[in-house]
PDB file of C-alpha atoms in Angstrom:
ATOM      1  CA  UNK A   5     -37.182  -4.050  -5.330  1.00  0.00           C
ATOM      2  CA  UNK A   6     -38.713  -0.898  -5.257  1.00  0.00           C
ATOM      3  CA  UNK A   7     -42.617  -0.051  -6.392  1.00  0.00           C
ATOM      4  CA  UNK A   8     -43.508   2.626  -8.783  1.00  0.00           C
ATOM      5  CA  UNK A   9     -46.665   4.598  -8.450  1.00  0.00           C
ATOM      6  CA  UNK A  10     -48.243   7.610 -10.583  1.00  0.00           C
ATOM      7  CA  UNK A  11     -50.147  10.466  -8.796  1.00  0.00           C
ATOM      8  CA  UNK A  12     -53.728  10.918 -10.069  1.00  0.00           C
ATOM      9  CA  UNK A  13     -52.775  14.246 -12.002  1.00  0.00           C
ATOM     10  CA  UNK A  14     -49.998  12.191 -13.985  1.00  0.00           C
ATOM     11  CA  UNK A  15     -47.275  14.724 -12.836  1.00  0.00           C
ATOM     12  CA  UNK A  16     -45.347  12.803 -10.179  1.00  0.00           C
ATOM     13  CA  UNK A  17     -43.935   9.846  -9.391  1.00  0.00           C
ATOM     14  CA  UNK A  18     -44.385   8.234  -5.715  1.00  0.00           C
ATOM     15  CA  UNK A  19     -42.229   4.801  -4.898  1.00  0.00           C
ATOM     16  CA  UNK A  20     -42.038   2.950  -1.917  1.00  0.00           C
ATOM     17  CA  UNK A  21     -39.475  -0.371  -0.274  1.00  0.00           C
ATOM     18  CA  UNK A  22     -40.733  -3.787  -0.330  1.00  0.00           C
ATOM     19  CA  UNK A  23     -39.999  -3.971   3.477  1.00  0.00           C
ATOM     20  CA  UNK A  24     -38.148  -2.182   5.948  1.00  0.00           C
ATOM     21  CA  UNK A  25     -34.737  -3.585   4.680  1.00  0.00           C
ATOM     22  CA  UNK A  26     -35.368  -1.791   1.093  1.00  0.00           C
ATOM     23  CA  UNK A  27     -36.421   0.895   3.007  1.00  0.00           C
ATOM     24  CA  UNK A  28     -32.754   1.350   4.622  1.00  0.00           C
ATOM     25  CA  UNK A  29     -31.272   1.724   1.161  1.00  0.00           C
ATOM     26  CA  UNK A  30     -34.220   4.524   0.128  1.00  0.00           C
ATOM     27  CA  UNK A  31     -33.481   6.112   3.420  1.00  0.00           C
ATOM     28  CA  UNK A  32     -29.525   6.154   2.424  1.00  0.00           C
ATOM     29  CA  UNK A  33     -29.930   7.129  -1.515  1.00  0.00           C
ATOM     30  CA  UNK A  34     -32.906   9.554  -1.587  1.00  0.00           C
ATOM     31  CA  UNK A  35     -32.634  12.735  -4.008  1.00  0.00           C
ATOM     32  CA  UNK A  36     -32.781  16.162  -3.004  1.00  0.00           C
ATOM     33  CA  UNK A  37     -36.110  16.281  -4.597  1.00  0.00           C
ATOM     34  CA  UNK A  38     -37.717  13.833  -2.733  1.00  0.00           C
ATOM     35  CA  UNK A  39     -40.625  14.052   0.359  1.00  0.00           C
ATOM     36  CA  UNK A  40     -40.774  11.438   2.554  1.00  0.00           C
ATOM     37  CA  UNK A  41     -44.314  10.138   4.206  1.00  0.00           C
ATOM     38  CA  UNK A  42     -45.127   7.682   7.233  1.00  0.00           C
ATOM     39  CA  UNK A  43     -48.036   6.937   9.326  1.00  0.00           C
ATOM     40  CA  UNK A  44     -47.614   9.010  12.634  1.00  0.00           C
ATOM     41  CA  UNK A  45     -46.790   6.533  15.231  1.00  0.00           C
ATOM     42  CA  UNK A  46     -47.520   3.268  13.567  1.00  0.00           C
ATOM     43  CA  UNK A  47     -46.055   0.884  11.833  1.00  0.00           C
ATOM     44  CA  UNK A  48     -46.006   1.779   8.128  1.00  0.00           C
ATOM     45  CA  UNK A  49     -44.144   1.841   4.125  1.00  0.00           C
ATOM     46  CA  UNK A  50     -41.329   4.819   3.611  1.00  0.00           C
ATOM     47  CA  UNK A  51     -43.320   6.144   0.400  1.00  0.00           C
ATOM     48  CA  UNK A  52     -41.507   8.551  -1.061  1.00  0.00           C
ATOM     49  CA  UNK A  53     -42.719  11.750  -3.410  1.00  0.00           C
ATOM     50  CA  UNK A  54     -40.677  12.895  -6.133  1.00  0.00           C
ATOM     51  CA  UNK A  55     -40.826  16.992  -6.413  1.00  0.00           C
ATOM     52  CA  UNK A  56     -39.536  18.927  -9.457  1.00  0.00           C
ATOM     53  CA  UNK A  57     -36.427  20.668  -9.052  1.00  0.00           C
ATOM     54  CA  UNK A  58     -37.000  23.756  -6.776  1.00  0.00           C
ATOM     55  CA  UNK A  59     -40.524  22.939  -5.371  1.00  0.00           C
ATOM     56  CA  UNK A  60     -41.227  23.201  -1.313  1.00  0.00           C
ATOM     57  CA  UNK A  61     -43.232  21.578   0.657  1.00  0.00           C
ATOM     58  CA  UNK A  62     -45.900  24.758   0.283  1.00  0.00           C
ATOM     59  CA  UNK A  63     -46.097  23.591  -3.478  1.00  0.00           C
ATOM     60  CA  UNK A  64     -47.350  20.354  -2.935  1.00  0.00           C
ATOM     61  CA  UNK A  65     -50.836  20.227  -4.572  1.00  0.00           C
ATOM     62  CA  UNK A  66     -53.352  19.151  -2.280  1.00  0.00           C
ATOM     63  CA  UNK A  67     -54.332  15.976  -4.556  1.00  0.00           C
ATOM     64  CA  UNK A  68     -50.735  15.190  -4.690  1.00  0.00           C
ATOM     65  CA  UNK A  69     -50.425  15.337  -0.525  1.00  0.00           C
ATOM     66  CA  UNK A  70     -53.870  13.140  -0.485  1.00  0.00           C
ATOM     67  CA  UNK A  71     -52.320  10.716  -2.844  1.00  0.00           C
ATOM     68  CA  UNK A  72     -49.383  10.514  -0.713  1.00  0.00           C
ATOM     69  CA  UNK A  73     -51.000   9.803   2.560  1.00  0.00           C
ATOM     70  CA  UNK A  74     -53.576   7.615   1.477  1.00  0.00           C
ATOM     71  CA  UNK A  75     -50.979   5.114  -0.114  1.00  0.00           C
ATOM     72  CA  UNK A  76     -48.749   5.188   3.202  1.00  0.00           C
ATOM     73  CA  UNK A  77     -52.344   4.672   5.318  1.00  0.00           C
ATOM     74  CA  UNK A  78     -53.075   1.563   3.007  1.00  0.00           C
ATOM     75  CA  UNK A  79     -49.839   0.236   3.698  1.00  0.00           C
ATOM     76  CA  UNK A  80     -49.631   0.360   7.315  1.00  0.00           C
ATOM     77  CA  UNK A  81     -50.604  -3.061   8.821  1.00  0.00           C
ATOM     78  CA  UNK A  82     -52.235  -1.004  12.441  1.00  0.00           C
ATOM     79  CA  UNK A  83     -53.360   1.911   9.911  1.00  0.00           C
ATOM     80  CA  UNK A  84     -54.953   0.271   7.379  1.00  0.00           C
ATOM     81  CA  UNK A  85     -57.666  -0.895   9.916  1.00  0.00           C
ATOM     82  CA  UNK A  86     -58.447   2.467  10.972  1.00  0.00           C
ATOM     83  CA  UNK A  87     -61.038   4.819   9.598  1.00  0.00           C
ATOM     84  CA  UNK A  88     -58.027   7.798   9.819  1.00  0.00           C
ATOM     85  CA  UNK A  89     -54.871   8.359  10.966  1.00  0.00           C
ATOM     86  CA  UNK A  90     -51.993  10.906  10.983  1.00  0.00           C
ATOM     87  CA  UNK A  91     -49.225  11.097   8.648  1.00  0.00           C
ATOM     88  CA  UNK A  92     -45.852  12.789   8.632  1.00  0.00           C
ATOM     89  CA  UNK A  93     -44.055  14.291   5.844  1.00  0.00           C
ATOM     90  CA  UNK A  94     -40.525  15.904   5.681  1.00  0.00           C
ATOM     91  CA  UNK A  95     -37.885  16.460   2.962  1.00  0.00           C
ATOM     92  CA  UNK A  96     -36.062  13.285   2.510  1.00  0.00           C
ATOM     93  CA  UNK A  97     -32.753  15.500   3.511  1.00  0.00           C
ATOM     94  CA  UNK A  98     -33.991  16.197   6.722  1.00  0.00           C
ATOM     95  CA  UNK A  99     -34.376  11.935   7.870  1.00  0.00           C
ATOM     96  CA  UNK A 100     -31.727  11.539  10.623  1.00  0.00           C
ATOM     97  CA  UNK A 101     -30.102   7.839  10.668  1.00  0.00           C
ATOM     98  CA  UNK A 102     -27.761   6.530  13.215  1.00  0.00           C
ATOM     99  CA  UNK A 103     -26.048   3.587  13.964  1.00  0.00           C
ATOM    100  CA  UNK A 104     -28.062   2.350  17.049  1.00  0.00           C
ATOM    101  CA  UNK A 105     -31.584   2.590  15.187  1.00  0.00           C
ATOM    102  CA  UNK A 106     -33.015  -0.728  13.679  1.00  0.00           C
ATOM    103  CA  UNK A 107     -34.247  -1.195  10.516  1.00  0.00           C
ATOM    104  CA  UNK A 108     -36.872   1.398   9.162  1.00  0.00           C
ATOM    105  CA  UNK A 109     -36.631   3.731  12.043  1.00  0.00           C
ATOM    106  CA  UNK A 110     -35.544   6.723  11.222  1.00  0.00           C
ATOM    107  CA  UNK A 111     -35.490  10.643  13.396  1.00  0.00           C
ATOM    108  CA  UNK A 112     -35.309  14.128  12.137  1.00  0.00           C
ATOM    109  CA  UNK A 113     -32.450  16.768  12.012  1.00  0.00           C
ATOM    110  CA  UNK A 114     -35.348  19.301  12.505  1.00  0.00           C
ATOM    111  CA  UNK A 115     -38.067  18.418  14.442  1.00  0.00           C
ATOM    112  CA  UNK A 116     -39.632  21.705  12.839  1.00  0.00           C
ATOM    113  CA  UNK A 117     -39.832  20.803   9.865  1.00  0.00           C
ATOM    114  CA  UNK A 118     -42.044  17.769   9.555  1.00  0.00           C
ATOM    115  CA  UNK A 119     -45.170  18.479   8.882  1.00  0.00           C
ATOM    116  CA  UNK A 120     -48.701  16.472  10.136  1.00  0.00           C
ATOM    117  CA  UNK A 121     -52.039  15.830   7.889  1.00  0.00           C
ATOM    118  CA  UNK A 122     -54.749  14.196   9.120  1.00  0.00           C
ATOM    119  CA  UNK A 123     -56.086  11.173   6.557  1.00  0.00           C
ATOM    120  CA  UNK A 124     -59.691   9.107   6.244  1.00  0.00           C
ATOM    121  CA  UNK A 125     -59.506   5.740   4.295  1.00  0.00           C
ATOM    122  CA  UNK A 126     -59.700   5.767   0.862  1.00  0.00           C
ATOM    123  CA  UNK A 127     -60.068   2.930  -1.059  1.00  0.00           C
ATOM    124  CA  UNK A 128     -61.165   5.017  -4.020  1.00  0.00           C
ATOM    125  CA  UNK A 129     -57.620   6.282  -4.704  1.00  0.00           C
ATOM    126  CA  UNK A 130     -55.608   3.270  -3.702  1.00  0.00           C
ATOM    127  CA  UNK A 131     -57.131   1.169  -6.103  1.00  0.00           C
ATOM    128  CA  UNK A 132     -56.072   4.024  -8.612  1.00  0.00           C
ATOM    129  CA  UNK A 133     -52.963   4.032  -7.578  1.00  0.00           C
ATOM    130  CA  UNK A 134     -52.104   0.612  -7.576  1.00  0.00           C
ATOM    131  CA  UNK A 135     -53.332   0.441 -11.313  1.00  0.00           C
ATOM    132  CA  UNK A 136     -50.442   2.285 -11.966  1.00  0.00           C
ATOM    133  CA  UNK A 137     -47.979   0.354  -9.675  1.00  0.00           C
ATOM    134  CA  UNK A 138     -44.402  -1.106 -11.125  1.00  0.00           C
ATOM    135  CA  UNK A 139     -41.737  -3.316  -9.975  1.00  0.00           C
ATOM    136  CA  UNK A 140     -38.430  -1.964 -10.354  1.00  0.00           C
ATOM    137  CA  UNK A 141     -34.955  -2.718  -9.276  1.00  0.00           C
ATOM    138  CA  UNK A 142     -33.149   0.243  -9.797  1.00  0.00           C
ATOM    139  CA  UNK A 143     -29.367   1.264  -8.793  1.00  0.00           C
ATOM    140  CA  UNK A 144     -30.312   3.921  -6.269  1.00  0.00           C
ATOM    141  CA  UNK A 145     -26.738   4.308  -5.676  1.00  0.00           C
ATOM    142  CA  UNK A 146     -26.074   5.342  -9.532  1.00  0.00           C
ATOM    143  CA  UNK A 147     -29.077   7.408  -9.084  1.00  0.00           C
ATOM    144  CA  UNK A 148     -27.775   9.498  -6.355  1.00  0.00           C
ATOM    145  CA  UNK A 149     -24.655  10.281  -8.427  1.00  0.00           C
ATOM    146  CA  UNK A 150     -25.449  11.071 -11.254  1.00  0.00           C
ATOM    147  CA  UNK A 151     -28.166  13.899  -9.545  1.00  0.00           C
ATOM    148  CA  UNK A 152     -25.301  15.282  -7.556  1.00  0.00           C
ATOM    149  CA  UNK A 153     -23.708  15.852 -10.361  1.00  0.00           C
ATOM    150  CA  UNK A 154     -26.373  17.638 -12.150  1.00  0.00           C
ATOM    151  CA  UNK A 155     -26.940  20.092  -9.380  1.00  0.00           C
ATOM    152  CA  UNK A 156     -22.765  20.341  -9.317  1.00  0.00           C
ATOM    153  CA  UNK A 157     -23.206  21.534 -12.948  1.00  0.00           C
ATOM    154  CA  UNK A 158     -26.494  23.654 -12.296  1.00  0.00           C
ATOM    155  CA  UNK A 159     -24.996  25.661  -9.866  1.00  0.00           C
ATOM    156  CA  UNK A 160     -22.111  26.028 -12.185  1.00  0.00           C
ATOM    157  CA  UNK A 161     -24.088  27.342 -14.999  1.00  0.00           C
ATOM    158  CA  UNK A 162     -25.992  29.678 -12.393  1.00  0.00           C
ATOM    159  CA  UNK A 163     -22.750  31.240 -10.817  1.00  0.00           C
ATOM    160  CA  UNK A 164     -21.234  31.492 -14.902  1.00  0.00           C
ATOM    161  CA  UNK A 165     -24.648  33.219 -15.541  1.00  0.00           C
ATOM    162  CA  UNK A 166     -24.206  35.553 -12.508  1.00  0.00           C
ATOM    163  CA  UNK A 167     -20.554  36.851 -13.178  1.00  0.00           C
ATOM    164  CA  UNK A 168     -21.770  37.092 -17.236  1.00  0.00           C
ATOM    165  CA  UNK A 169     -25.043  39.278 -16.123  1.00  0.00           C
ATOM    166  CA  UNK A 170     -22.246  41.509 -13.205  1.00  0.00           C
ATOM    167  CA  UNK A 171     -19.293  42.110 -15.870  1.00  0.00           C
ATOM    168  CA  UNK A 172     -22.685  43.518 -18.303  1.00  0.00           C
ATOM    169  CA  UNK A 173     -24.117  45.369 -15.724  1.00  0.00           C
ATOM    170  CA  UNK A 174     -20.167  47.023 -15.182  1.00  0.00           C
ATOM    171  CA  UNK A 175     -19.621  47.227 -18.494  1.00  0.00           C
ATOM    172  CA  UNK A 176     -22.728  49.352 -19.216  1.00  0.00           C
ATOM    173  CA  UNK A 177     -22.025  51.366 -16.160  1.00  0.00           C
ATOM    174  CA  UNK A 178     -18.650  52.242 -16.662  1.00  0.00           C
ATOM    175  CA  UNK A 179     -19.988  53.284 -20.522  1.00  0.00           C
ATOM    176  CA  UNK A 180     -22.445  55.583 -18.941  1.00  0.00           C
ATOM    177  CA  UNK A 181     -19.775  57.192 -17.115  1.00  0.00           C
ATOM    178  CA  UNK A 182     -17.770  58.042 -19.864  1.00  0.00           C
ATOM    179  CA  UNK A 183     -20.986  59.041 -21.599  1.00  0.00           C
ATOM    180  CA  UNK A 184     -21.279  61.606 -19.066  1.00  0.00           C
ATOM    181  CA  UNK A 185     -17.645  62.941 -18.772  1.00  0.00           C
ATOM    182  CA  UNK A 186     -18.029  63.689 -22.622  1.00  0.00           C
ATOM    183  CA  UNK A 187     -21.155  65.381 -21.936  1.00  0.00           C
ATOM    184  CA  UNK A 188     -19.726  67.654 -19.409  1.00  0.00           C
ATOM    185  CA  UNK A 189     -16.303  67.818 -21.611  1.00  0.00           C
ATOM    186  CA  UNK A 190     -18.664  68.926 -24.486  1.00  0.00           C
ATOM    187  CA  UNK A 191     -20.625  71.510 -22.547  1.00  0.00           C
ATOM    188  CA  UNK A 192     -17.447  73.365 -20.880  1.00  0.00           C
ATOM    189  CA  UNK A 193     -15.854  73.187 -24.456  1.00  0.00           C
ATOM    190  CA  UNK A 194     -19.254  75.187 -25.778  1.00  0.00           C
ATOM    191  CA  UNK A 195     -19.126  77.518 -22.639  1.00  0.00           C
ATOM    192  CA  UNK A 196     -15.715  78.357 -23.476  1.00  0.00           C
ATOM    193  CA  UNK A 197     -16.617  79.082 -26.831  1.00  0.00           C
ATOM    194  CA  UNK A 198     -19.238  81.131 -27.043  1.00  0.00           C
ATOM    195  CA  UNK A 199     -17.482  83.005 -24.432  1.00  0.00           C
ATOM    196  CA  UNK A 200     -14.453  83.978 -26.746  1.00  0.00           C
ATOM    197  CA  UNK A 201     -16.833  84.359 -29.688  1.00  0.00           C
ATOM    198  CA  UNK A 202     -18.580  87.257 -27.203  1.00  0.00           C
ATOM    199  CA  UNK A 203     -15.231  88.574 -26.459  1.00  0.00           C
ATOM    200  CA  UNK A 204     -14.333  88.693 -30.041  1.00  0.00           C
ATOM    201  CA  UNK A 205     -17.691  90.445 -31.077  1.00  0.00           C
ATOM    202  CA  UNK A 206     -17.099  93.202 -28.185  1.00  0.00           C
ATOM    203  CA  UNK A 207     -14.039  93.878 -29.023  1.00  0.00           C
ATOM    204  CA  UNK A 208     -14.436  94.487 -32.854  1.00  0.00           C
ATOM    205  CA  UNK A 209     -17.698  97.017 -31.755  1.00  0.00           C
ATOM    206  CA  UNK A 210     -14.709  99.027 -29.678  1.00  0.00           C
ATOM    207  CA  UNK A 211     -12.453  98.676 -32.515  1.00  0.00           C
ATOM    208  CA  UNK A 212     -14.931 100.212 -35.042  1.00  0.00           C
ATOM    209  CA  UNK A 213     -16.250 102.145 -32.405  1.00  0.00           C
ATOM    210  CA  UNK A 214     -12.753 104.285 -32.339  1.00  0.00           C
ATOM    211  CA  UNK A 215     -12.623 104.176 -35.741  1.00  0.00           C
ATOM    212  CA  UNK A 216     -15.888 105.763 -36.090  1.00  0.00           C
ATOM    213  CA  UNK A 217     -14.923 108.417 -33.280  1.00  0.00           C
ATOM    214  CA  UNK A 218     -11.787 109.351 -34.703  1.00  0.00           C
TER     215      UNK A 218
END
């Protein structure tokens, strides 16, 4: 079973593991998309935010981030009894799992990259929250898939959209080339003649010139 949240705004979609067993599977079939939150040393959920294709962690409205870390304070059991605490927050790709961890725990492929916010209790925005709470029991599995496939085909489209835009950009280049070797073609062919047209006009003066003189 996983739980289904709404952010305040309406724009995203935060979920979370019954327990730390769920939480193994979330850990497992996250998306590419998705930002993981915990209570800094404590006990806590794995809530999960779902970005939008291409967002960072810098484009994380602030609202959002609050939303976030006061639903992972509230379901800390050592957290929830504090008047603020720290959270973490990393892309889900960057969770490290190995064998020899127990359930829930999780590390980090780079340390560098989690970040650290500072949280007060909120009741206020729980309670909001949790009106918007759902029980699902989705195949996270099927998910997974089937989003590694779009981002297969994505990048697809992006590289068919790259050659496309490099065979115009050659095409229009080579055209300008030739646009300009029929310029200079065009210009030597003038050159040449007015030149002859000159030589013709001198010569006919000399010619009548004689004429004239003899």
């Amino acid at each position: 079973m996983v739980f289904y949240f709404t952010t305040r705004c309406g724009n995203y979609t935060l979920y979370m593991g019954k327990d730390k067993y769920e939480n193994e599977d979330l850990i497992k079939y996250g998306l590419p998309e998705d930002c993981w939150f915990h209570v800094d040393d404590l006990s806590s959920a794995h809530v999960y935010l779902r970005l939008k294709p291409h967002m960072s962690l810098d484009d994380i409205p602030e609202d959002v981030l609050l939303d976030c870390a006061s639903l992972v304070k509230a379901n800390s059991i050592a957290g929830c009894k504090k008047s603020s605490v720290y959270v973490v927050y990393t892309r889900w790709k960057n969770l490290k799992k190995t064998k020899d961890m127990v359930a829930g725990a999780v590390s980090y492929h780079r340390p560098q990259n989690v970040r650290r916010m500072s949280v007060e209790k909120n009741n206020t925005i729980v309670n909001q929250l949790n009106k918007t709470k759902e029980e699902k029991y989705p195949d996270l599995y099927k998910q997974q898939q089937d989003r590694e496939r779009e981002i297969i085909q994505e990048k697809k489209a992006h590289r068919r959209a790259e050659e496309k835009q490099r065979k115009i950009k050659m095409m229009e280049e080579k055209q300008r080339k030739e646009e300009l070797s029929y310029d200079r073609v065009m210009t030597h062919s003038n050159m040449t003649s007015v030149t002859k047209k000159e030589a013709t006009v001198d010569s006919t003066a000399a010619e009548e010139y004689e004429d004239d003189f003899f």
